């Protein structure tokens, strides 16, 4: 009963958030300068053809009418047609979201495996380790992601030929695995296609490491600060005085109590990664939603922009809900009430 009440409340808040995001983006995109019909026809289009296309696209109607029609379509699960690709936005997003999800999850796994141990170790070992973490944090926050991506391509592909060329999710000579989830690594395992699995993993390395380097900084810093606070708590001091081993009180007690702020950070980081890094996807020719929304912005493709915003909004809401539920699992003192 408590969970149902909590879930209902969160869904209502989620609906308000998504509605607000859609409304804001709809009016912002429609007041920006530029005519999508003119972009589609070209600058030399005659007036009659331009007016005909505007009518076909519904741009001749009042803005409020366009807004009402759009909300009606969204409620029915119809995000409209992309004026750039000529396909339904639903179909475009279904083709591109798996690429973004795969890259985001791969990057987050690397960031977790490096960031949390680094932060915990820095909290336990003050001195050079702490200073090293601060240096990594500053470097991760201040390094331009496009520059890092280009440098990694230059060093590991061009200079030493250790990684494949940045040509997308698979190399040019590998056939995509049988479609099940859209995630090439998962589909390769499910279909037993180890050639595609090897190719997809190799293609993930450089873009994944590039994004992970940027996201390691906040995860490591939060893990370090949270662990430092927990280590000063009375129950940890008592455990030390009773002769409990460092490994035992760190893993069983301190780490679990320090995870709450880290989980919040992980949720924010995953939301950022899922939103799609436009620069990374452009540098590595990664066919995700980042490049898709960038092309939509250049051509004033309202339907595509609004579709991506809807997906990102739903993703953030879902991630926040999962993080809140994980709080209860990690710390029994927290209840849904």
XYZ file of C-alpha atoms in Angstrom:
337
model
C 0.000 0.000 0.000
C 2.834 2.374 0.880
C 4.641 1.551 -2.351
C 1.479 2.059 -4.415
C 0.854 5.467 -2.829
C 4.476 6.471 -3.349
C 4.486 5.215 -6.944
C 1.247 7.059 -7.785
C 2.599 10.290 -6.338
C 5.828 9.972 -8.327
C 3.956 9.220 -11.552
C 1.822 12.350 -11.110
C 4.933 14.442 -10.546
C 6.551 12.769 -13.557
C 3.575 13.586 -15.766
C 3.723 17.249 -14.697
C 7.467 17.375 -15.363
C 7.177 15.815 -18.815
C 4.222 18.047 -19.706
C 6.175 21.129 -18.656
C 9.251 20.085 -20.646
C 7.195 19.387 -23.776
C 5.323 22.680 -23.496
C 8.491 24.707 -22.997
C 10.343 23.063 -25.881
C 7.327 23.304 -28.219
C 7.016 27.057 -27.849
C 10.777 27.653 -27.824
C 11.275 25.766 -31.088
C 8.352 27.538 -32.739
C 9.470 31.052 -31.813
C 13.040 30.531 -33.013
C 13.850 32.196 -36.339
C 13.743 30.017 -39.430
C 11.115 28.299 -41.528
C 11.267 24.465 -41.656
C 9.378 24.463 -44.964
C 11.960 26.820 -46.461
C 14.787 24.618 -45.148
C 13.168 21.583 -46.744
C 12.512 23.218 -50.127
C 15.651 25.303 -50.345
C 16.217 29.033 -50.515
C 15.145 29.238 -54.179
C 11.640 27.819 -53.639
C 8.771 29.870 -55.076
C 6.078 31.327 -52.839
C 3.267 28.986 -53.986
C 5.290 25.850 -53.284
C 6.363 27.268 -49.921
C 2.787 28.018 -48.877
C 1.623 24.570 -50.024
C 4.321 22.839 -47.977
C 3.589 25.011 -44.923
C -0.065 23.947 -45.155
C 0.937 20.299 -45.515
C 3.196 20.565 -42.453
C 0.501 22.378 -40.468
C 2.585 25.521 -40.059
C -0.184 27.755 -41.417
C -2.364 27.144 -38.340
C -2.258 29.282 -35.165
C 0.421 28.274 -32.681
C -2.117 27.262 -30.035
C -3.866 24.963 -32.542
C -0.519 23.398 -33.492
C 0.218 22.868 -29.795
C -3.142 21.188 -29.170
C -2.701 18.921 -32.192
C 0.769 17.959 -31.056
C -0.362 17.056 -27.512
C -3.157 14.955 -28.998
C -0.642 13.062 -31.115
C 1.695 12.506 -28.147
C -1.113 11.071 -26.018
C -1.776 8.564 -28.822
C 1.933 7.665 -28.982
C 2.462 9.476 -32.289
C 5.452 11.827 -32.306
C 4.854 12.924 -35.869
C 7.065 12.706 -38.922
C 10.640 13.898 -39.078
C 10.948 16.632 -41.679
C 14.642 15.785 -42.040
C 14.518 12.020 -42.629
C 10.937 11.715 -43.881
C 10.295 8.856 -41.432
C 8.139 8.716 -38.294
C 10.041 10.103 -35.310
C 9.140 6.933 -33.385
C 10.986 4.838 -35.964
C 14.023 7.155 -36.012
C 14.315 7.085 -32.221
C 13.847 3.300 -32.064
C 16.832 2.946 -34.422
C 19.064 5.397 -32.548
C 18.240 5.003 -28.859
C 19.948 1.561 -28.527
C 23.228 3.082 -29.746
C 23.035 5.831 -27.115
C 22.004 3.373 -24.373
C 24.879 1.026 -25.195
C 27.467 3.798 -25.143
C 26.015 5.369 -21.970
C 25.953 2.102 -20.004
C 29.451 1.116 -21.169
C 30.821 4.527 -20.137
C 29.040 4.410 -16.784
C 30.426 0.949 -15.992
C 33.967 2.199 -16.624
C 33.328 5.319 -14.533
C 31.938 3.261 -11.627
C 34.769 0.701 -11.689
C 37.365 3.485 -11.601
C 35.635 6.364 -9.816
C 34.215 4.679 -6.700
C 37.382 2.709 -5.746
C 39.479 5.815 -6.405
C 37.253 7.954 -4.177
C 37.159 5.376 -1.385
C 40.924 4.879 -1.504
C 41.494 8.634 -1.385
C 39.275 8.895 1.707
C 41.190 6.088 3.441
C 44.661 7.229 2.428
C 45.086 10.938 2.886
C 48.119 12.593 1.321
C 49.324 11.973 -2.216
C 46.271 9.826 -3.061
C 43.921 12.641 -2.104
C 45.947 15.155 -4.110
C 45.969 12.779 -7.074
C 42.175 12.510 -6.898
C 41.844 16.285 -6.807
C 44.062 16.500 -9.878
C 41.964 13.892 -11.700
C 38.782 15.750 -10.750
C 40.070 19.086 -12.003
C 41.398 17.483 -15.174
C 38.159 15.633 -15.840
C 36.002 18.721 -15.353
C 38.207 21.079 -17.353
C 39.231 18.847 -20.281
C 37.223 19.635 -23.450
C 35.552 16.377 -24.402
C 36.000 16.953 -28.154
C 39.740 17.560 -27.699
C 40.117 14.400 -25.610
C 38.237 12.378 -28.221
C 40.413 13.663 -31.044
C 43.602 13.005 -29.056
C 42.564 9.426 -28.287
C 41.805 8.814 -31.971
C 45.164 10.292 -32.965
C 47.177 8.266 -30.442
C 45.420 4.895 -30.377
C 44.151 4.661 -33.947
C 46.310 6.864 -36.165
C 49.657 6.673 -34.342
C 49.749 3.131 -32.946
C 46.825 1.453 -34.744
C 45.618 -0.192 -31.524
C 41.922 0.507 -32.076
C 39.667 0.358 -35.151
C 38.752 3.536 -37.068
C 35.959 5.654 -35.536
C 33.295 4.608 -38.038
C 30.322 3.869 -35.790
C 29.133 0.816 -33.903
C 30.758 -1.831 -36.145
C 33.636 -1.872 -38.584
C 32.876 -1.747 -42.299
C 33.336 -5.492 -42.819
C 31.129 -6.810 -39.991
C 27.457 -7.639 -40.435
C 25.174 -6.461 -37.586
C 23.935 -9.290 -35.339
C 20.356 -10.522 -35.390
C 18.178 -7.755 -33.977
C 16.730 -8.522 -30.548
C 17.371 -5.542 -28.264
C 19.217 -3.208 -30.615
C 22.288 -3.357 -28.365
C 24.958 -4.922 -30.549
C 26.952 -6.396 -27.659
C 23.858 -8.047 -26.157
C 22.462 -9.190 -29.503
C 25.843 -10.664 -30.447
C 25.876 -12.755 -27.265
C 22.267 -13.853 -27.717
C 22.877 -14.928 -31.316
C 26.335 -16.374 -30.672
C 27.916 -13.989 -33.189
C 31.341 -13.495 -31.608
C 32.734 -11.654 -34.637
C 30.116 -8.942 -34.198
C 30.709 -9.009 -30.424
C 34.431 -8.383 -30.838
C 33.842 -5.603 -33.369
C 31.193 -3.861 -31.258
C 33.368 -3.981 -28.122
C 36.382 -2.597 -29.969
C 34.275 0.220 -31.419
C 32.983 1.049 -27.927
C 36.405 1.458 -26.330
C 37.432 4.946 -27.466
C 34.062 6.741 -27.199
C 33.342 4.906 -23.948
C 36.673 5.883 -22.386
C 36.252 9.476 -23.573
C 32.867 9.849 -21.878
C 33.976 7.860 -18.829
C 36.951 10.169 -18.232
C 34.615 13.139 -17.970
C 32.183 11.344 -15.656
C 34.782 9.722 -13.386
C 35.508 13.109 -11.797
C 32.114 13.763 -10.124
C 31.695 10.103 -9.118
C 35.150 9.887 -7.523
C 34.789 13.235 -5.761
C 31.390 12.351 -4.322
C 32.621 8.911 -3.222
C 35.615 10.512 -1.530
C 33.630 13.233 0.274
C 30.863 10.859 1.369
C 33.296 8.200 2.591
C 35.348 10.790 4.487
C 32.234 11.909 6.381
C 31.175 8.351 7.212
C 34.650 7.440 8.461
C 34.325 10.202 11.080
C 31.041 8.767 12.398
C 30.894 7.375 15.947
C 30.057 3.800 14.909
C 33.135 3.660 12.663
C 35.333 5.056 15.417
C 33.911 2.442 17.781
C 34.629 -0.313 15.279
C 38.225 0.879 14.998
C 38.587 0.956 18.783
C 37.244 -2.601 19.018
C 39.898 -3.822 16.605
C 37.628 -4.510 13.627
C 39.731 -4.886 10.483
C 39.812 -2.027 7.987
C 38.492 -4.234 5.210
C 35.528 -5.377 7.285
C 34.277 -2.008 8.542
C 34.905 -0.287 5.212
C 33.018 -2.810 3.058
C 30.247 -3.806 5.466
C 29.546 -0.509 7.206
C 31.223 2.591 5.795
C 30.779 1.922 2.087
C 27.090 1.103 2.369
C 26.401 4.264 4.351
C 28.420 6.342 1.898
C 26.523 5.105 -1.165
C 23.466 7.371 -0.873
C 25.120 10.551 -2.274
C 27.019 8.391 -4.774
C 23.763 6.902 -6.076
C 22.402 10.411 -6.593
C 25.493 11.326 -8.579
C 25.255 8.133 -10.632
C 21.656 8.979 -11.521
C 22.647 12.455 -12.706
C 25.608 11.097 -14.665
C 23.536 8.389 -16.360
C 20.908 10.961 -17.293
C 23.627 13.127 -18.807
C 25.028 10.200 -20.783
C 21.580 9.136 -21.962
C 20.859 12.646 -23.190
C 23.483 11.920 -25.811
C 26.826 13.643 -26.146
C 26.597 15.406 -29.489
C 30.324 16.052 -29.810
C 31.313 12.480 -28.985
C 28.791 11.038 -31.409
C 29.984 13.374 -34.155
C 33.666 12.615 -33.567
C 33.185 8.849 -33.504
C 30.362 8.726 -36.116
C 28.155 7.176 -33.453
C 24.544 6.921 -34.714
C 22.786 7.933 -31.495
C 20.244 10.567 -30.553
C 22.929 13.222 -30.115
C 23.654 13.513 -33.842
C 19.942 13.099 -34.566
C 18.873 16.081 -32.460
C 21.783 18.163 -33.768
C 20.671 17.638 -37.360
C 17.099 18.384 -36.288
C 18.174 21.684 -34.740
C 20.020 22.701 -37.899
C 16.903 22.105 -40.018
C 14.296 23.345 -37.498
C 12.790 19.863 -37.406
C 10.310 20.519 -34.581
C 8.908 16.997 -34.359
C 12.336 15.379 -34.007
C 13.492 17.895 -31.380
C 10.321 17.443 -29.345
C 10.568 13.656 -29.650
C 14.118 13.638 -28.281
C 13.143 15.970 -25.424
C 10.257 13.636 -24.532
C 12.581 10.626 -24.448
C 15.164 12.473 -22.335
C 12.472 13.675 -19.908
C 11.065 10.177 -19.477
C 14.595 8.822 -19.016
C 15.441 11.307 -16.264
C 12.159 10.616 -14.462
C 12.698 6.852 -14.642
C 16.308 7.109 -13.445
C 15.291 9.288 -10.483
C 12.570 6.790 -9.535
C 15.022 3.887 -9.652
C 17.571 5.834 -7.573
C 14.928 6.627 -4.941
C 14.012 2.947 -4.699
C 17.678 2.003 -4.418
C 17.977 4.339 -1.401
C 15.622 2.035 0.495
C 17.629 -1.053 -0.445
C 20.987 0.486 0.446
C 19.916 2.124 3.726
C 17.116 0.370 5.681
C 16.627 3.527 7.780
C 15.056 5.195 4.733
C 11.412 4.350 4.054
C 9.042 5.279 1.229
C 6.872 7.094 3.780
